[in-house]
Amino acid sequence: MPNKTPLRTHSAELFPYPNQDGHLLIAGKGITELINIVGQTPAYIYDRQQISQTINSLLEQLPTQVQLHYALKANPMPALVQHVANYVHGLDIASHGELLIALNSGVLAENISFAGPGKTEQELVAAISSGVCLNVESENELKHVDRLGKQLNTLPTIALRVNPDFELKASGMKMSGGAKQFGIDAEKIPNILQSLAQYQLNFAGLHIFCGSQNLNSDAIIEAHQQTFALAAQLLHGIDDYQSINIGGGFGIPYFAGDKALNVEAITHNLHELLKQYPQFQQKKITIELGRYLVGEAGIYISQVIDKKESRGKTYLVCDGGLHHHLPNSGNFGQVIRKNYPVHISKKQAHKTRAHTEEREMEYVTIVGPSCTPLDTLADNMLLTKAAVGDYVVILQSGAYGRTASPENFLGHPHVKEMLV
Ligand SMILES: *Cc1c(COP(=O)(O)O)cnc(C)c1O
C-alpha cells in the first residue's frame, strides 16, 4: 500500500509532479478511488496534510510575534476552513457569508478581521454584534460603524485600511498605490487618527494590503519595508493599538517557468524589520494569506466524455470546465492564457499493459462542455495519451476554484468537493 504522501510540497520542483509510478496519490488514494468516494466527476479534492504542512513550515520560519491569518476568499469550503483554523492564528473575511463560516469554525471573533469595500448595514451590524475587527475602507464607513455601535450599545473594534502610495511590484493583482477602491489614502490617515477620539470605537491598528499572487520575494520584501516605514510614520506618537496587518500576496507557481516563492528570504527580512522597529515589538504583526496556504493542496478532476480530431488537432472534451474552474481557463484576471499543470489519469490502471500505454504521449487540447471557446482546460499540451473515460486532473487548484467560477453557466451539474 502506498504511504499517505502529500500531493507536493513547496520545496519540491514544480515539474514533474510527485507521484508513484505515474499515479497521483492524495492521502494515499489514487484518482479512481477518490472519484469512487466522492461519487462523481467533476470534483475538487483537497489534501489536509498538504495544507497543515504548508502552514506549519511557514509558522516555523515566521517571528513568533507574527500572526498568520487565512483569507477565506481563496477557499471557503467549511470543512477546509475548519481544518485551517486548527493551525492559523485567525481568519480574514470579506462578506457576511464568510463571517458565518468563520464563526462556525470556532475561531474567536477577536481573531477574525472583516475587510472589503461596500459593507452593507446588515454586514456591519453582524460584525459589530459578533465582535470581529472591521477593517474600515472609507470615512463614510467609519461614521457608519460608530453610529451603529452606539445604536447597538456595543463598542466596535476597527482597524483603518490604508491605501499606501506604493504598490506591490510584480503582482498578479495590484490592490494598492494610486487611486483604488480599497482602503483610505495614506495621506488622509493622520487627520482620521486625530479625529478618532470623537468616536466610540476600539482602535485595533492599521491594515495595509498591497496585492496578490506574487512570486518575487524581492518585491514582497520591498513592500514590507515600505509598509513598516509607513506604519511607523502614521502611528508615531500613538500607542493604544494592538496590531498592524501587513497584508500577504505570497504566490504559488502555476505555469512552466514559474519558480516557487523564496519564503525564507521574506521571513528573514521580517525578523530584521522587527529589530529595526522596536516600537512594534509589543504589537501583533499580522500577515494574511489565502492562495499560498491552500492553492497547492487541491486538484480538480474531470472525465473525458469525447475525443475528436479537427484539422490535425486532437481534442479531449470533458465534463468539467470554466464553470467550476475559471482561473484554469485563463479568464480570472490573466492577460495571456497559460496552461495549468495537468495530469492524465487512466480510468483503469491495467496492471499488464499499463506500462507501455501510459508512457505514450500526444499533444492535446482539453476543453469543457460549455458552448464557448473560452472553455479551455489545456491548450496544445504534451500529455499521456488519454481515451474516453479517463480522467483529466488539473493541479494547483486548491484556491480560487469553485467559488471564483460561474457555476450556473449553462446549467451543468455542480461540482463536488472533498477534503481528504
Ligand atoms: C484577496 C485577499 C487576500 C488573499 O489573497 P491571496 O492572494 O489569496 O493570498 C488577503 N487579504 C485581502 C484583503 C484580500 O483582498
XYZ file of C-alpha atoms and ligand atoms in Angstrom:
435
model
C 0.000 0.000 0.000
C 1.247 3.472 -0.822
C 2.135 5.805 2.000
C -0.040 8.753 2.886
C 2.123 11.148 0.932
C 1.084 14.744 0.396
C 0.423 15.920 -3.134
C 3.576 18.012 -3.209
C 5.492 20.427 -1.083
C 6.584 23.973 -1.658
C 10.206 22.986 -1.798
C 9.633 20.302 -4.434
C 10.455 21.114 -8.000
C 7.469 22.351 -9.956
C 7.814 19.780 -12.743
C 7.419 16.871 -12.725
C 4.814 16.293 -10.043
C 5.489 13.853 -7.272
C 3.577 10.661 -7.817
C 4.105 6.964 -7.627
C 4.847 5.154 -10.917
C 2.996 7.867 -12.796
C -0.023 7.694 -10.495
C -1.091 10.712 -8.486
C -1.862 9.907 -4.898
C -3.662 12.074 -2.380
C -3.776 10.867 1.184
C -2.605 7.550 -0.227
C -5.539 7.230 -2.603
C -5.455 7.138 -6.394
C -7.724 9.185 -8.633
C -10.199 6.373 -9.400
C -10.530 5.592 -5.709
C -11.127 9.245 -4.873
C -13.805 9.504 -7.575
C -15.460 6.367 -6.249
C -15.703 8.021 -2.843
C -16.850 11.453 -3.974
C -19.321 9.744 -6.283
C -18.966 11.821 -9.458
C -16.852 13.906 -11.716
C -16.241 16.801 -11.807
C -14.805 17.056 -8.319
C -12.341 19.053 -6.275
C -10.170 17.077 -3.867
C -8.232 18.888 -1.150
C -5.368 17.401 0.829
C -5.464 18.118 4.581
C -1.919 17.058 5.224
C -0.569 19.257 2.459
C -2.365 22.253 3.965
C -1.173 21.674 7.519
C 2.405 21.043 6.364
C 2.455 24.263 4.372
C 1.146 26.250 7.324
C 3.436 24.623 9.868
C 6.561 25.109 7.795
C 5.689 28.783 7.333
C 4.985 29.234 11.053
C 8.356 27.696 11.905
C 10.090 30.425 9.930
C 7.994 33.408 10.980
C 8.943 35.508 14.001
C 6.735 34.340 16.899
C 5.240 37.802 17.093
C 3.803 37.440 13.591
C 0.233 36.185 13.447
C -0.842 34.166 10.430
C -4.370 34.686 9.144
C -6.169 32.699 6.453
C -8.192 34.681 3.900
C -11.388 32.679 3.286
C -11.847 34.206 -0.156
C -9.298 31.713 -1.539
C -11.369 28.695 -0.498
C -14.312 28.995 1.893
C -15.334 25.311 1.975
C -16.447 24.988 5.631
C -14.595 21.728 6.344
C -11.407 23.183 4.893
C -11.755 26.403 6.892
C -12.294 24.316 9.999
C -9.116 22.376 9.249
C -7.064 25.501 8.533
C -8.424 27.127 11.708
C -6.609 24.480 13.766
C -3.239 25.818 12.604
C -3.525 29.584 11.980
C -3.997 32.452 14.452
C -7.014 33.967 12.784
C -9.206 34.351 9.719
C -9.880 37.166 7.257
C -13.309 37.517 5.784
C -14.941 39.759 3.202
C -18.693 39.146 3.448
C -21.475 38.134 5.797
C -21.426 34.645 4.281
C -17.744 34.277 5.144
C -18.405 35.740 8.604
C -20.733 32.850 9.418
C -18.331 30.230 8.063
C -15.519 31.790 10.124
C -17.555 31.943 13.339
C -18.897 28.425 12.773
C -15.306 27.174 12.541
C -14.885 28.078 16.206
C -12.295 30.833 15.727
C -12.758 33.587 18.317
C -14.325 36.758 16.936
C -11.361 38.779 18.206
C -9.152 36.799 15.805
C -11.325 37.491 12.762
C -10.998 40.593 10.609
C -13.500 41.784 8.050
C -12.173 43.773 5.068
C -13.714 44.778 1.773
C -15.382 47.803 0.221
C -19.151 48.284 0.269
C -20.032 46.531 3.522
C -23.797 46.670 3.954
C -25.578 47.715 7.143
C -26.540 44.076 7.755
C -22.868 43.096 7.480
C -21.718 45.883 9.788
C -24.381 45.010 12.368
C -23.359 41.335 12.288
C -19.665 42.229 12.559
C -20.181 44.630 15.481
C -22.542 42.273 17.287
C -20.152 39.344 16.969
C -17.085 41.387 17.909
C -14.926 40.822 14.838
C -12.498 43.552 13.814
C -13.766 45.733 10.973
C -11.099 46.899 8.545
C -12.669 50.223 7.649
C -12.385 51.143 3.990
C -13.666 54.745 3.923
C -14.548 57.721 6.107
C -18.254 57.113 5.468
C -17.865 53.565 6.707
C -16.082 54.812 9.849
C -19.029 57.099 10.677
C -21.499 54.329 9.886
C -19.736 51.888 12.226
C -19.642 54.489 15.017
C -23.366 55.209 14.619
C -24.304 51.518 14.580
C -22.111 50.785 17.600
C -23.962 53.411 19.612
C -27.344 52.056 18.460
C -26.317 48.516 19.380
C -24.733 49.662 22.624
C -21.573 47.799 21.625
C -18.049 49.136 21.206
C -16.950 48.228 17.657
C -13.353 47.178 17.066
C -11.887 48.743 13.947
C -8.649 48.915 12.015
C -8.079 51.503 9.330
C -7.318 50.013 5.949
C -4.677 52.189 4.343
C -4.194 52.636 0.611
C -0.458 53.356 0.566
C 1.199 55.434 -2.119
C 3.293 52.439 -3.182
C 2.330 49.204 -4.897
C 3.438 45.586 -4.651
C 5.522 45.220 -7.788
C 5.233 42.124 -10.000
C 1.886 41.083 -8.532
C -0.768 39.091 -10.338
C -3.248 41.583 -8.936
C -2.323 45.023 -7.576
C -4.505 46.376 -4.839
C -2.705 49.497 -3.661
C -0.980 52.625 -4.938
C -2.636 55.346 -6.990
C -6.416 55.629 -6.946
C -8.083 52.498 -5.542
C -11.483 51.451 -4.201
C -9.668 49.747 -1.313
C -8.800 51.487 1.919
C -8.279 55.132 2.789
C -5.482 57.036 1.067
C -2.440 57.162 3.360
C -2.312 60.971 3.287
C -5.806 61.144 4.815
C -4.956 58.815 7.716
C -3.277 61.358 10.068
C -6.422 63.531 10.234
C -8.624 60.496 10.766
C -6.393 59.237 13.569
C -6.667 62.674 15.182
C -10.447 62.572 14.902
C -10.829 59.052 16.365
C -11.265 60.481 19.887
C -14.660 61.846 18.855
C -15.928 58.361 18.001
C -16.769 55.467 20.306
C -14.542 52.877 18.719
C -11.831 50.485 19.848
C -8.904 51.251 17.531
C -7.073 47.997 16.750
C -4.500 49.351 14.304
C -3.770 49.508 10.596
C -4.355 47.176 7.655
C -2.150 47.542 4.590
C -2.757 45.002 1.808
C -0.968 45.587 -1.484
C -1.607 42.687 -3.848
C -1.909 39.044 -4.700
C -0.142 36.123 -6.451
C 3.421 37.368 -6.177
C 6.361 35.030 -6.817
C 9.036 37.694 -6.438
C 10.429 37.725 -2.895
C 12.351 40.962 -3.552
C 9.105 42.739 -4.422
C 7.392 41.441 -1.263
C 10.406 42.400 0.867
C 10.381 45.902 -0.607
C 6.642 46.233 0.102
C 7.200 45.017 3.685
C 9.923 47.614 4.193
C 7.668 50.345 2.837
C 4.759 49.047 4.917
C 6.745 49.115 8.183
C 8.029 52.608 7.375
C 4.529 53.869 6.584
C 3.027 52.293 9.709
C 5.795 53.791 11.867
C 5.166 57.204 10.368
C 1.361 57.056 10.688
C 1.394 55.617 14.222
C 4.130 57.920 15.519
C 3.132 59.107 19.000
C 0.232 56.640 19.251
C 0.495 53.562 21.441
C -3.019 52.332 22.206
C -3.420 49.896 19.336
C -2.824 46.154 19.100
C -1.818 45.186 15.625
C -0.606 46.018 12.167
C -1.814 43.827 9.342
C 0.892 43.967 6.679
C -1.045 42.010 4.040
C 0.241 38.986 2.164
C 0.374 38.335 -1.533
C 2.530 35.173 -1.413
C 2.055 33.414 -4.751
C 2.322 29.807 -5.886
C 3.788 28.562 -9.179
C 1.240 27.663 -11.835
C 2.948 27.807 -15.193
C 6.035 26.387 -16.887
C 8.941 28.618 -15.916
C 7.362 29.809 -12.638
C 9.631 29.399 -9.640
C 8.358 28.774 -6.116
C 8.448 31.866 -3.912
C 11.558 32.275 -1.757
C 9.705 32.426 1.551
C 12.874 32.129 3.626
C 14.057 35.477 2.273
C 10.765 37.092 3.247
C 10.641 35.654 6.761
C 14.303 36.518 7.317
C 13.530 40.105 6.366
C 10.601 40.163 8.811
C 12.954 39.158 11.653
C 15.217 42.054 10.611
C 12.357 44.546 10.362
C 11.168 43.704 13.877
C 14.657 44.508 15.164
C 14.689 47.721 13.159
C 11.320 48.879 14.533
C 11.401 48.259 18.297
C 8.183 50.287 18.687
C 6.311 47.323 17.150
C 7.828 44.701 19.423
C 4.857 44.560 21.799
C 2.367 44.637 18.911
C 0.954 41.892 16.782
C 2.105 41.894 13.178
C -0.392 40.007 11.043
C 0.084 38.536 7.604
C -2.954 37.309 5.708
C -2.671 34.613 3.080
C -5.173 32.693 1.033
C -3.751 31.044 -2.035
C -0.332 30.204 -0.567
C -1.850 28.151 2.242
C -4.304 26.068 0.211
C -3.660 26.532 -3.524
C -1.209 23.668 -3.943
C -3.335 21.323 -1.849
C -6.178 20.924 -4.328
C -6.873 19.183 -7.616
C -9.813 19.408 -9.990
C -10.818 16.161 -11.702
C -12.986 15.843 -14.770
C -13.660 12.915 -17.062
C -13.082 12.655 -20.788
C -16.522 12.401 -22.462
C -15.365 12.596 -26.075
C -12.157 12.545 -28.058
C -12.085 14.047 -31.535
C -9.809 15.303 -34.284
C -10.286 18.599 -36.023
C -7.952 19.512 -38.855
C -4.917 17.997 -37.280
C -5.691 18.897 -33.678
C -6.724 16.362 -31.043
C -9.404 17.423 -28.582
C -10.368 15.864 -25.287
C -13.855 17.037 -24.333
C -14.524 16.838 -20.584
C -17.457 17.134 -18.224
C -15.628 19.857 -16.270
C -14.527 23.299 -17.317
C -14.643 27.015 -16.675
C -17.975 26.812 -14.837
C -16.059 25.203 -11.946
C -12.541 26.421 -12.549
C -12.486 29.842 -14.122
C -8.805 30.638 -13.362
C -7.677 27.450 -15.149
C -9.472 28.675 -18.284
C -7.419 31.879 -18.113
C -10.385 34.165 -17.514
C -9.712 35.281 -13.924
C -7.517 38.311 -14.463
C -4.837 36.666 -16.610
C -3.589 38.717 -19.548
C -2.403 35.723 -21.573
C -3.859 32.252 -21.094
C -1.287 29.705 -19.943
C -1.708 26.036 -19.104
C -2.037 24.930 -15.518
C -0.186 21.694 -14.759
C -2.293 18.767 -15.992
C -2.068 15.075 -15.229
C -3.889 12.356 -17.179
C -5.122 9.513 -15.020
C -6.252 6.296 -16.694
C -9.669 5.090 -15.588
C -8.462 1.523 -15.227
C -4.890 1.016 -14.207
C -4.329 -2.151 -16.303
C -1.576 -3.906 -14.485
C -0.197 -5.599 -17.594
C -0.465 -3.174 -20.474
C -0.364 -0.012 -18.386
C 3.311 0.492 -18.639
C 3.684 0.830 -22.378
C 0.316 2.512 -22.886
C 0.791 5.037 -20.123
C 4.101 6.161 -21.493
C 2.657 7.041 -24.906
C 2.301 10.772 -25.189
C 0.364 13.053 -27.526
C -0.407 16.730 -27.991
C -3.971 17.506 -26.950
C -6.239 20.454 -26.365
C -8.619 19.833 -23.489
C -11.955 21.605 -23.434
C -15.045 21.720 -21.238
C -18.714 21.272 -22.145
C -19.659 24.943 -22.366
C -20.504 26.434 -25.737
C -17.692 28.962 -25.787
C -14.076 28.758 -26.941
C -13.170 30.296 -23.571
C -13.867 26.901 -22.011
C -10.346 25.521 -22.371
C -8.670 23.449 -19.681
C -5.402 22.923 -21.547
C -4.163 24.155 -24.887
C -1.846 22.048 -27.010
C -0.121 20.178 -24.184
C 2.015 17.072 -24.498
C 0.348 14.604 -22.138
C -0.078 10.902 -21.566
C -2.361 9.509 -24.265
C -5.952 9.570 -22.998
C -9.129 7.754 -24.011
C -12.810 8.411 -23.362
C -13.465 7.607 -19.705
C -10.011 8.637 -18.475
C -9.564 11.485 -16.026
C -8.040 14.906 -16.544
C -6.551 16.232 -13.326
C -5.770 19.923 -13.001
C -3.187 20.545 -10.287
C -2.619 23.712 -8.180
C -6.389 24.041 -7.861
C -6.981 24.488 -4.127
C -7.618 28.237 -4.307
C -9.984 30.387 -6.368
C -11.731 27.372 -7.832
C -15.366 26.650 -7.171
C -16.371 29.960 -5.608
C -14.421 32.007 -8.157
C -16.310 30.394 -11.040
C -19.699 30.897 -12.731
C -21.113 27.564 -11.579
C -24.572 28.112 -13.039
C -23.330 28.991 -16.508
C -25.209 26.738 -18.956
C -26.846 24.817 -16.138
C -24.346 21.984 -15.941
C -24.215 19.933 -12.709
C -22.432 21.463 -9.767
C -19.006 20.267 -8.700
C -18.482 18.177 -5.557
C -15.751 18.944 -3.043
C -13.959 16.563 -0.697
C -11.242 17.125 1.881
C -9.122 14.012 2.447
C -7.728 38.525 -1.704
C -7.230 38.987 -0.417
C -6.379 38.174 0.348
C -5.922 36.820 -0.106
O -5.104 36.901 -1.231
P -4.255 35.619 -1.700
O -3.600 36.029 -2.947
O -5.218 34.501 -1.890
O -3.278 35.313 -0.618
C -5.964 38.640 1.573
N -6.365 39.854 2.025
C -7.175 40.665 1.328
C -7.553 41.973 1.877
C -7.628 40.265 0.075
O -8.438 41.071 -0.623
